[in-house]
PDB file of C-alpha atoms in Angstrom:
ATOM      1  CA  MET A 255       0.000   0.000   0.000  1.00  0.00           C
ATOM      2  CA  SER A 256       1.406   3.381  -1.014  1.00  0.00           C
ATOM      3  CA  GLU A 257       1.851   6.091   1.585  1.00  0.00           C
ATOM      4  CA  PRO A 258      -0.776   8.883   1.671  1.00  0.00           C
ATOM      5  CA  SER A 259       0.265  11.795  -0.518  1.00  0.00           C
ATOM      6  CA  LEU A 260       1.797  14.749   1.280  1.00  0.00           C
ATOM      7  CA  LEU A 261       0.212  16.955  -1.369  1.00  0.00           C
ATOM      8  CA  SER A 262      -3.349  16.288  -0.353  1.00  0.00           C
ATOM      9  CA  ARG A 263      -5.609  19.316  -0.387  1.00  0.00           C
ATOM     10  CA  ALA A 264      -6.083  19.074   3.374  1.00  0.00           C
ATOM     11  CA  ASN A 265      -2.342  19.172   3.979  1.00  0.00           C
ATOM     12  CA  LEU A 266      -1.837  21.983   1.514  1.00  0.00           C
ATOM     13  CA  THR A 267      -4.645  24.044   2.946  1.00  0.00           C
ATOM     14  CA  HIS A 268      -3.292  23.518   6.467  1.00  0.00           C
ATOM     15  CA  GLN A 269       0.211  24.601   5.432  1.00  0.00           C
ATOM     16  CA  LEU A 270      -1.119  27.591   3.551  1.00  0.00           C
ATOM     17  CA  ARG A 271      -3.242  28.652   6.512  1.00  0.00           C
ATOM     18  CA  GLN A 272      -0.118  28.497   8.678  1.00  0.00           C
ATOM     19  CA  HIS A 273       1.645  30.688   6.122  1.00  0.00           C
ATOM     20  CA  VAL A 274      -1.237  33.162   6.159  1.00  0.00           C
ATOM     21  CA  ASP A 275      -1.154  33.239   9.971  1.00  0.00           C
ATOM     22  CA  SER A 276       2.550  34.082   9.826  1.00  0.00           C
ATOM     23  CA  LEU A 277       1.770  36.913   7.406  1.00  0.00           C
ATOM     24  CA  ARG A 278      -0.886  38.213   9.803  1.00  0.00           C
ATOM     25  CA  SER A 279       1.594  38.102  12.685  1.00  0.00           C
ATOM     26  CA  ALA A 280       3.995  40.151  10.559  1.00  0.00           C
ATOM     27  CA  GLY A 281       1.330  42.814  10.128  1.00  0.00           C
ATOM     28  CA  VAL A 282       0.146  41.908   6.617  1.00  0.00           C
ATOM     29  CA  GLU A 283      -3.580  42.605   6.504  1.00  0.00           C
ATOM     30  CA  TRP A 284      -4.325  41.943   2.834  1.00  0.00           C
ATOM     31  CA  ILE A 285      -2.930  40.390  -0.320  1.00  0.00           C
ATOM     32  CA  PRO A 286      -3.849  41.534  -3.825  1.00  0.00           C
ATOM     33  CA  ASN A 287      -6.432  39.734  -5.904  1.00  0.00           C
ATOM     34  CA  ALA A 288      -5.070  37.716  -8.786  1.00  0.00           C
ATOM     35  CA  PRO A 289      -6.508  35.147 -11.165  1.00  0.00           C
ATOM     36  CA  ALA A 290      -6.019  31.542 -10.186  1.00  0.00           C
ATOM     37  CA  PRO A 291      -2.965  29.948 -11.815  1.00  0.00           C
ATOM     38  CA  ALA A 292      -3.876  28.681 -15.265  1.00  0.00           C
ATOM     39  CA  GLY A 293      -2.121  25.436 -14.563  1.00  0.00           C
ATOM     40  CA  LEU A 294       0.947  23.952 -12.991  1.00  0.00           C
ATOM     41  CA  ALA A 295       3.458  21.708 -14.675  1.00  0.00           C
ATOM     42  CA  MET A 296       3.280  18.248 -13.217  1.00  0.00           C
ATOM     43  CA  SER A 297       6.563  17.391 -11.615  1.00  0.00           C
ATOM     44  CA  GLU A 298       7.829  13.880 -11.323  1.00  0.00           C
ATOM     45  CA  GLY A 299       5.724  11.844  -8.917  1.00  0.00           C
ATOM     46  CA  VAL A 300       2.886  14.383  -8.775  1.00  0.00           C
ATOM     47  CA  SER A 301      -0.464  13.224 -10.085  1.00  0.00           C
ATOM     48  CA  ALA A 302      -2.941  15.314 -12.029  1.00  0.00           C
ATOM     49  CA  GLY A 303      -5.270  15.325  -9.038  1.00  0.00           C
ATOM     50  CA  GLU A 304      -2.509  16.565  -6.755  1.00  0.00           C
ATOM     51  CA  THR A 305      -1.575  19.271  -9.246  1.00  0.00           C
ATOM     52  CA  GLU A 306      -5.197  20.404  -9.262  1.00  0.00           C
ATOM     53  CA  SER A 307      -5.154  20.523  -5.462  1.00  0.00           C
ATOM     54  CA  ILE A 308      -2.050  22.693  -5.515  1.00  0.00           C
ATOM     55  CA  ALA A 309      -3.613  25.061  -8.039  1.00  0.00           C
ATOM     56  CA  SER A 310      -6.823  25.281  -6.030  1.00  0.00           C
ATOM     57  CA  ALA A 311      -5.039  25.902  -2.744  1.00  0.00           C
ATOM     58  CA  GLU A 312      -2.707  28.474  -4.265  1.00  0.00           C
ATOM     59  CA  ALA A 313      -5.689  30.214  -5.800  1.00  0.00           C
ATOM     60  CA  MET A 314      -7.229  30.482  -2.328  1.00  0.00           C
ATOM     61  CA  VAL A 315      -4.169  32.384  -1.132  1.00  0.00           C
ATOM     62  CA  LEU A 316      -3.755  34.474  -4.256  1.00  0.00           C
ATOM     63  CA  THR A 317      -7.358  35.644  -4.123  1.00  0.00           C
ATOM     64  CA  GLY A 318      -7.109  36.370  -0.439  1.00  0.00           C
ATOM     65  CA  SER A 319      -9.902  33.939   0.451  1.00  0.00           C
ATOM     66  CA  LEU A 320      -7.984  32.687   3.478  1.00  0.00           C
ATOM     67  CA  PHE A 321      -8.166  36.169   4.944  1.00  0.00           C
ATOM     68  CA  GLU A 322     -11.352  37.546   6.419  1.00  0.00           C
ATOM     69  CA  SER A 323     -12.844  40.070   3.999  1.00  0.00           C
ATOM     70  CA  ALA A 324     -15.758  42.442   3.891  1.00  0.00           C
ATOM     71  CA  GLU A 325     -17.477  40.005   1.530  1.00  0.00           C
ATOM     72  CA  GLN A 326     -17.540  37.259   4.155  1.00  0.00           C
ATOM     73  CA  PRO A 327     -20.295  37.200   6.757  1.00  0.00           C
ATOM     74  CA  VAL A 328     -19.245  38.827  10.007  1.00  0.00           C
ATOM     75  CA  ALA A 329     -19.610  36.570  13.026  1.00  0.00           C
ATOM     76  CA  SER A 330     -22.374  37.744  15.315  1.00  0.00           C
ATOM     77  CA  PRO A 331     -21.698  38.437  18.987  1.00  0.00           C
ATOM     78  CA  GLU A 332     -23.544  35.239  19.866  1.00  0.00           C
ATOM     79  CA  GLN A 333     -21.373  33.206  17.506  1.00  0.00           C
ATOM     80  CA  ARG A 334     -18.229  34.756  18.938  1.00  0.00           C
ATOM     81  CA  ARG A 335     -19.474  34.147  22.468  1.00  0.00           C
ATOM     82  CA  GLN A 336     -20.016  30.480  21.650  1.00  0.00           C
ATOM     83  CA  GLU A 337     -16.569  30.223  20.073  1.00  0.00           C
ATOM     84  CA  LEU A 338     -15.072  31.851  23.157  1.00  0.00           C
ATOM     85  CA  THR A 339     -16.776  29.236  25.345  1.00  0.00           C
ATOM     86  CA  VAL A 340     -15.393  26.459  23.163  1.00  0.00           C
ATOM     87  CA  LEU A 341     -11.917  28.006  23.316  1.00  0.00           C
ATOM     88  CA  ALA A 342     -12.086  28.271  27.116  1.00  0.00           C
ATOM     89  CA  ALA A 343     -13.048  24.586  27.298  1.00  0.00           C
ATOM     90  CA  GLN A 344     -10.105  23.720  25.053  1.00  0.00           C
ATOM     91  CA  VAL A 345      -7.756  25.720  27.260  1.00  0.00           C
ATOM     92  CA  SER A 346      -9.068  23.975  30.384  1.00  0.00           C
ATOM     93  CA  LYS A 347      -7.850  20.632  29.015  1.00  0.00           C
ATOM     94  CA  CYS A 348      -4.516  21.902  27.701  1.00  0.00           C
ATOM     95  CA  THR A 349      -1.409  19.932  28.748  1.00  0.00           C
ATOM     96  CA  ARG A 350       1.146  21.568  26.458  1.00  0.00           C
ATOM     97  CA  CYS A 351       3.153  22.755  29.486  1.00  0.00           C
ATOM     98  CA  SER A 352       3.527  19.621  31.588  1.00  0.00           C
ATOM     99  CA  GLU A 353       4.716  21.434  34.724  1.00  0.00           C
ATOM    100  CA  LEU A 354       1.866  23.944  34.647  1.00  0.00           C
ATOM    101  CA  ALA A 355      -0.721  21.274  33.884  1.00  0.00           C
ATOM    102  CA  CYS A 356       0.483  19.206  36.862  1.00  0.00           C
ATOM    103  CA  THR A 357       0.592  22.048  39.375  1.00  0.00           C
ATOM    104  CA  ARG A 358      -2.436  24.199  38.500  1.00  0.00           C
ATOM    105  CA  THR A 359      -5.770  23.944  40.261  1.00  0.00           C
ATOM    106  CA  GLN A 360      -7.517  25.112  37.109  1.00  0.00           C
ATOM    107  CA  THR A 361      -6.923  27.301  34.105  1.00  0.00           C
ATOM    108  CA  VAL A 362      -7.780  31.004  34.245  1.00  0.00           C
ATOM    109  CA  PHE A 363      -9.132  32.013  30.859  1.00  0.00           C
ATOM    110  CA  GLY A 364     -10.485  35.554  31.161  1.00  0.00           C
ATOM    111  CA  VAL A 365     -13.528  37.532  32.159  1.00  0.00           C
ATOM    112  CA  GLY A 366     -15.540  40.409  30.731  1.00  0.00           C
ATOM    113  CA  ARG A 367     -17.722  41.455  27.830  1.00  0.00           C
ATOM    114  CA  LEU A 368     -17.345  41.175  24.086  1.00  0.00           C
ATOM    115  CA  ASP A 369     -16.422  44.283  22.089  1.00  0.00           C
ATOM    116  CA  PRO A 370     -15.118  46.155  25.139  1.00  0.00           C
ATOM    117  CA  GLU A 371     -13.553  49.553  24.850  1.00  0.00           C
ATOM    118  CA  ILE A 372     -10.512  48.154  26.605  1.00  0.00           C
ATOM    119  CA  CYS A 373      -8.921  44.805  27.404  1.00  0.00           C
ATOM    120  CA  PHE A 374      -6.433  44.629  30.269  1.00  0.00           C
ATOM    121  CA  VAL A 375      -3.734  41.986  29.710  1.00  0.00           C
ATOM    122  CA  GLY A 376      -1.557  40.839  32.595  1.00  0.00           C
ATOM    123  CA  GLU A 377       1.184  38.275  33.084  1.00  0.00           C
ATOM    124  CA  ALA A 378      -0.224  35.088  34.581  1.00  0.00           C
ATOM    125  CA  PRO A 379      -2.627  33.912  37.304  1.00  0.00           C
ATOM    126  CA  GLY A 380      -1.513  33.970  40.935  1.00  0.00           C
ATOM    127  CA  ALA A 381      -2.608  31.804  43.840  1.00  0.00           C
ATOM    128  CA  ASP A 382      -5.982  33.524  44.313  1.00  0.00           C
ATOM    129  CA  GLU A 383      -6.717  33.394  40.594  1.00  0.00           C
ATOM    130  CA  ASP A 384      -5.713  29.738  40.392  1.00  0.00           C
ATOM    131  CA  ALA A 385      -8.099  28.965  43.253  1.00  0.00           C
ATOM    132  CA  GLN A 386     -11.057  30.953  41.891  1.00  0.00           C
ATOM    133  CA  GLY A 387     -10.550  30.547  38.147  1.00  0.00           C
ATOM    134  CA  GLU A 388     -10.847  34.282  37.455  1.00  0.00           C
ATOM    135  CA  PRO A 389      -8.050  36.756  36.643  1.00  0.00           C
ATOM    136  CA  PHE A 390      -7.088  39.579  38.985  1.00  0.00           C
ATOM    137  CA  VAL A 391      -9.102  38.689  42.082  1.00  0.00           C
ATOM    138  CA  GLY A 392      -6.292  38.980  44.641  1.00  0.00           C
ATOM    139  CA  ALA A 393      -4.646  42.093  46.052  1.00  0.00           C
ATOM    140  CA  ALA A 394      -3.385  43.179  42.618  1.00  0.00           C
ATOM    141  CA  GLY A 395      -6.863  42.606  41.256  1.00  0.00           C
ATOM    142  CA  GLN A 396      -8.410  44.840  43.884  1.00  0.00           C
ATOM    143  CA  LEU A 397      -5.990  47.582  42.904  1.00  0.00           C
ATOM    144  CA  LEU A 398      -6.858  47.055  39.233  1.00  0.00           C
ATOM    145  CA  ASN A 399     -10.531  47.424  40.137  1.00  0.00           C
ATOM    146  CA  ARG A 400      -9.755  50.784  41.733  1.00  0.00           C
ATOM    147  CA  ILE A 401      -7.848  51.873  38.637  1.00  0.00           C
ATOM    148  CA  ILE A 402     -10.779  50.891  36.426  1.00  0.00           C
ATOM    149  CA  THR A 403     -13.189  52.766  38.701  1.00  0.00           C
ATOM    150  CA  ALA A 404     -10.934  55.824  38.731  1.00  0.00           C
ATOM    151  CA  CYS A 405     -11.125  55.806  34.933  1.00  0.00           C
ATOM    152  CA  GLY A 406     -14.917  56.068  35.130  1.00  0.00           C
ATOM    153  CA  MET A 407     -15.556  52.452  34.121  1.00  0.00           C
ATOM    154  CA  LYS A 408     -16.749  49.258  35.766  1.00  0.00           C
ATOM    155  CA  ARG A 409     -14.989  45.902  35.838  1.00  0.00           C
ATOM    156  CA  GLU A 410     -17.864  44.230  33.994  1.00  0.00           C
ATOM    157  CA  GLU A 411     -17.527  46.753  31.151  1.00  0.00           C
ATOM    158  CA  VAL A 412     -13.962  45.721  30.269  1.00  0.00           C
ATOM    159  CA  TYR A 413     -12.215  42.443  29.518  1.00  0.00           C
ATOM    160  CA  ILE A 414      -9.390  41.061  31.654  1.00  0.00           C
ATOM    161  CA  CYS A 415      -7.012  38.234  30.819  1.00  0.00           C
ATOM    162  CA  ASN A 416      -3.373  37.153  31.040  1.00  0.00           C
ATOM    163  CA  ILE A 417      -0.585  36.082  28.717  1.00  0.00           C
ATOM    164  CA  LEU A 418      -0.616  32.654  30.419  1.00  0.00           C
ATOM    165  CA  LYS A 419      -3.766  30.755  31.340  1.00  0.00           C
ATOM    166  CA  CYS A 420      -2.084  28.700  34.088  1.00  0.00           C
ATOM    167  CA  ARG A 421      -0.343  29.760  37.295  1.00  0.00           C
ATOM    168  CA  PRO A 422       3.440  29.239  37.176  1.00  0.00           C
ATOM    169  CA  PRO A 423       4.597  27.447  40.356  1.00  0.00           C
ATOM    170  CA  GLY A 424       5.571  29.916  43.046  1.00  0.00           C
ATOM    171  CA  ASN A 425       4.388  32.762  40.827  1.00  0.00           C
ATOM    172  CA  ARG A 426       7.659  32.616  38.909  1.00  0.00           C
ATOM    173  CA  LEU A 427       7.980  34.391  35.565  1.00  0.00           C
ATOM    174  CA  PRO A 428       6.495  32.550  32.595  1.00  0.00           C
ATOM    175  CA  LEU A 429       9.081  30.638  30.566  1.00  0.00           C
ATOM    176  CA  PRO A 430       9.494  31.392  26.841  1.00  0.00           C
ATOM    177  CA  ASN A 431       8.155  27.985  25.808  1.00  0.00           C
ATOM    178  CA  GLU A 432       5.120  28.439  28.065  1.00  0.00           C
ATOM    179  CA  VAL A 433       4.333  31.787  26.474  1.00  0.00           C
ATOM    180  CA  ALA A 434       4.751  30.240  23.022  1.00  0.00           C
ATOM    181  CA  ASN A 435       2.439  27.355  23.921  1.00  0.00           C
ATOM    182  CA  CYS A 436      -0.254  29.762  25.101  1.00  0.00           C
ATOM    183  CA  ARG A 437       0.164  32.288  22.287  1.00  0.00           C
ATOM    184  CA  GLU A 438      -2.494  30.950  19.930  1.00  0.00           C
ATOM    185  CA  TYR A 439      -5.054  30.887  22.755  1.00  0.00           C
ATOM    186  CA  LEU A 440      -4.392  34.552  23.536  1.00  0.00           C
ATOM    187  CA  GLU A 441      -4.467  35.572  19.880  1.00  0.00           C
ATOM    188  CA  ARG A 442      -7.756  33.792  19.221  1.00  0.00           C
ATOM    189  CA  GLN A 443      -9.198  35.166  22.455  1.00  0.00           C
ATOM    190  CA  LEU A 444      -8.426  38.729  21.375  1.00  0.00           C
ATOM    191  CA  GLU A 445      -9.808  38.031  17.879  1.00  0.00           C
ATOM    192  CA  LEU A 446     -13.120  36.949  19.378  1.00  0.00           C
ATOM    193  CA  ILE A 447     -13.300  39.683  22.012  1.00  0.00           C
ATOM    194  CA  ARG A 448     -12.422  42.495  19.570  1.00  0.00           C
ATOM    195  CA  PRO A 449     -11.317  45.176  22.048  1.00  0.00           C
ATOM    196  CA  LYS A 450     -10.947  48.705  20.771  1.00  0.00           C
ATOM    197  CA  PHE A 451      -7.895  49.302  23.000  1.00  0.00           C
ATOM    198  CA  ILE A 452      -5.505  47.087  24.973  1.00  0.00           C
ATOM    199  CA  CYS A 453      -3.664  47.949  28.177  1.00  0.00           C
ATOM    200  CA  ALA A 454      -0.611  45.710  28.641  1.00  0.00           C
ATOM    201  CA  MET A 455       0.279  45.637  32.328  1.00  0.00           C
ATOM    202  CA  GLY A 456       3.864  44.875  33.214  1.00  0.00           C
ATOM    203  CA  ALA A 457       6.971  43.921  31.282  1.00  0.00           C
ATOM    204  CA  CYS A 458       5.960  40.314  30.695  1.00  0.00           C
ATOM    205  CA  ALA A 459       2.612  41.219  29.158  1.00  0.00           C
ATOM    206  CA  ALA A 460       3.969  44.098  27.074  1.00  0.00           C
ATOM    207  CA  GLN A 461       7.048  42.289  25.782  1.00  0.00           C
ATOM    208  CA  ASN A 462       5.250  39.096  24.855  1.00  0.00           C
ATOM    209  CA  LEU A 463       2.157  40.719  23.394  1.00  0.00           C
ATOM    210  CA  LEU A 464       4.214  43.111  21.270  1.00  0.00           C
ATOM    211  CA  ASP A 465       7.185  40.788  20.648  1.00  0.00           C
ATOM    212  CA  THR A 466       9.781  43.222  21.931  1.00  0.00           C
ATOM    213  CA  LYS A 467      12.666  43.255  24.394  1.00  0.00           C
ATOM    214  CA  LEU A 468      12.201  46.865  25.464  1.00  0.00           C
ATOM    215  CA  SER A 469      11.851  47.452  29.180  1.00  0.00           C
ATOM    216  CA  ILE A 470       8.509  48.468  30.613  1.00  0.00           C
ATOM    217  CA  GLY A 471      10.143  51.692  31.774  1.00  0.00           C
ATOM    218  CA  LYS A 472      10.816  52.633  28.144  1.00  0.00           C
ATOM    219  CA  MET A 473       7.425  51.480  26.889  1.00  0.00           C
ATOM    220  CA  ARG A 474       5.078  52.787  29.561  1.00  0.00           C
ATOM    221  CA  GLY A 475       2.899  55.706  28.635  1.00  0.00           C
ATOM    222  CA  GLN A 476       3.392  55.086  24.924  1.00  0.00           C
ATOM    223  CA  PHE A 477       1.029  53.623  22.373  1.00  0.00           C
ATOM    224  CA  GLN A 478       2.051  50.593  20.378  1.00  0.00           C
ATOM    225  CA  GLN A 479       0.058  48.466  17.922  1.00  0.00           C
ATOM    226  CA  TYR A 480      -1.169  44.891  18.100  1.00  0.00           C
ATOM    227  CA  ARG A 481      -2.812  43.877  14.810  1.00  0.00           C
ATOM    228  CA  GLY A 482      -4.163  47.354  14.344  1.00  0.00           C
ATOM    229  CA  ILE A 483      -5.342  47.737  17.959  1.00  0.00           C
ATOM    230  CA  PRO A 484      -3.762  50.583  19.986  1.00  0.00           C
ATOM    231  CA  VAL A 485      -1.871  49.216  22.987  1.00  0.00           C
ATOM    232  CA  LEU A 486      -0.869  51.284  25.992  1.00  0.00           C
ATOM    233  CA  CYS A 487       1.814  49.811  28.255  1.00  0.00           C
ATOM    234  CA  THR A 488       1.989  50.527  31.963  1.00  0.00           C
ATOM    235  CA  TYR A 489       3.139  48.980  35.228  1.00  0.00           C
ATOM    236  CA  HIS A 490       1.485  45.855  36.638  1.00  0.00           C
ATOM    237  CA  PRO A 491      -0.753  46.397  39.692  1.00  0.00           C
ATOM    238  CA  ALA A 492       1.340  43.877  41.652  1.00  0.00           C
ATOM    239  CA  TYR A 493       4.378  46.093  41.063  1.00  0.00           C
ATOM    240  CA  LEU A 494       2.435  49.073  42.416  1.00  0.00           C
ATOM    241  CA  LEU A 495       1.785  47.168  45.643  1.00  0.00           C
ATOM    242  CA  ARG A 496       5.554  46.911  46.099  1.00  0.00           C
ATOM    243  CA  SER A 497       6.299  50.394  44.737  1.00  0.00           C
ATOM    244  CA  PRO A 498       3.353  52.645  45.617  1.00  0.00           C
ATOM    245  CA  ASP A 499       5.307  55.713  44.466  1.00  0.00           C
ATOM    246  CA  LYS A 500       4.716  54.502  40.877  1.00  0.00           C
ATOM    247  CA  LYS A 501       0.953  54.867  41.161  1.00  0.00           C
ATOM    248  CA  ARG A 502       1.142  58.468  39.981  1.00  0.00           C
ATOM    249  CA  GLU A 503       2.888  57.351  36.791  1.00  0.00           C
ATOM    250  CA  VAL A 504       0.219  54.742  36.141  1.00  0.00           C
ATOM    251  CA  TRP A 505      -2.502  57.345  36.576  1.00  0.00           C
ATOM    252  CA  GLU A 506      -0.710  59.566  34.050  1.00  0.00           C
ATOM    253  CA  ASP A 507      -0.744  56.573  31.681  1.00  0.00           C
ATOM    254  CA  MET A 508      -4.448  56.026  32.268  1.00  0.00           C
ATOM    255  CA  LYS A 509      -5.199  59.677  31.517  1.00  0.00           C
ATOM    256  CA  LYS A 510      -3.383  59.324  28.197  1.00  0.00           C
ATOM    257  CA  LEU A 511      -5.416  56.211  27.480  1.00  0.00           C
ATOM    258  CA  LEU A 512      -8.706  57.916  28.296  1.00  0.00           C
ATOM    259  CA  GLN A 513      -7.833  60.890  26.107  1.00  0.00           C
ATOM    260  CA  HIS A 514      -6.911  58.556  23.252  1.00  0.00           C
ATOM    261  CA  MET A 515     -10.201  56.724  23.719  1.00  0.00           C
ATOM    262  CA  GLY A 516     -12.104  60.003  23.630  1.00  0.00           C
ATOM    263  CA  ARG A 517     -13.374  59.573  27.172  1.00  0.00           C
ATOM    264  CA  PRO A 518     -13.395  62.322  29.808  1.00  0.00           C
ATOM    265  CA  VAL A 519     -10.756  62.180  32.508  1.00  0.00           C
ATOM    266  CA  PRO A 520     -12.543  62.082  35.889  1.00  0.00           C
ATOM    267  CA  ALA A 521     -11.619  65.059  38.044  1.00  0.00           C
ATOM    268  CA  GLY A 522     -10.104  64.838  41.491  1.00  0.00           C
ATOM    269  CA  LYS A 523      -8.354  61.488  40.994  1.00  0.00           C
TER     270      LYS A 523
END
């Protein structure tokens, strides 16, 4: 029995989708329309059917049909909410990071509404979050709640999540391979949530979300871009608990964010 062809349409489509994802990550948002290839010369060992599969798959990329376009139906909030539930269930069973999977109580996916004005992204769950299954519920979370309130918003109006969905043992920093393993979950989560702005809290969140090595001190208070979404970087609430003198700087960052969002800055804060 001959081995299954590596040029099957399913394999080709999968590889091409991976290529398109890499283009998206590089900031490419569109590719020009072009007619499908008229035909491909059959190379040695490639059947006519396989050649047709190649032509069809390449045509999908050349015409941009692997990208979302205005011609495609836009997923409704209910559809995105269902997909988010499915994604959270997938994350809850994830064992990509063996150490995290063995030591966690549960995964901590995220909480909040769809289409929020802002999504706050932190580093990873702590002990309280691991116990309750919700991000930012400990001391740092209480401080984040006060920051959100000071900005004239409510916790339920925003979305809150972390770079990692599992608590690292002893609250250590996430390892590069752990961040890489969790990356597609975060990216899909943000795709489904569709925040208008993102606030990256702390060096770990900012560096990994934006793929940079710059320090948080150099990035804070400045706007970056994540797939077309404005990102403001600032200090993590847990850092503020250790360095309360930095709270003023975070409030200056929040005022910049509010102004950029077109929201009034509450007086007397």
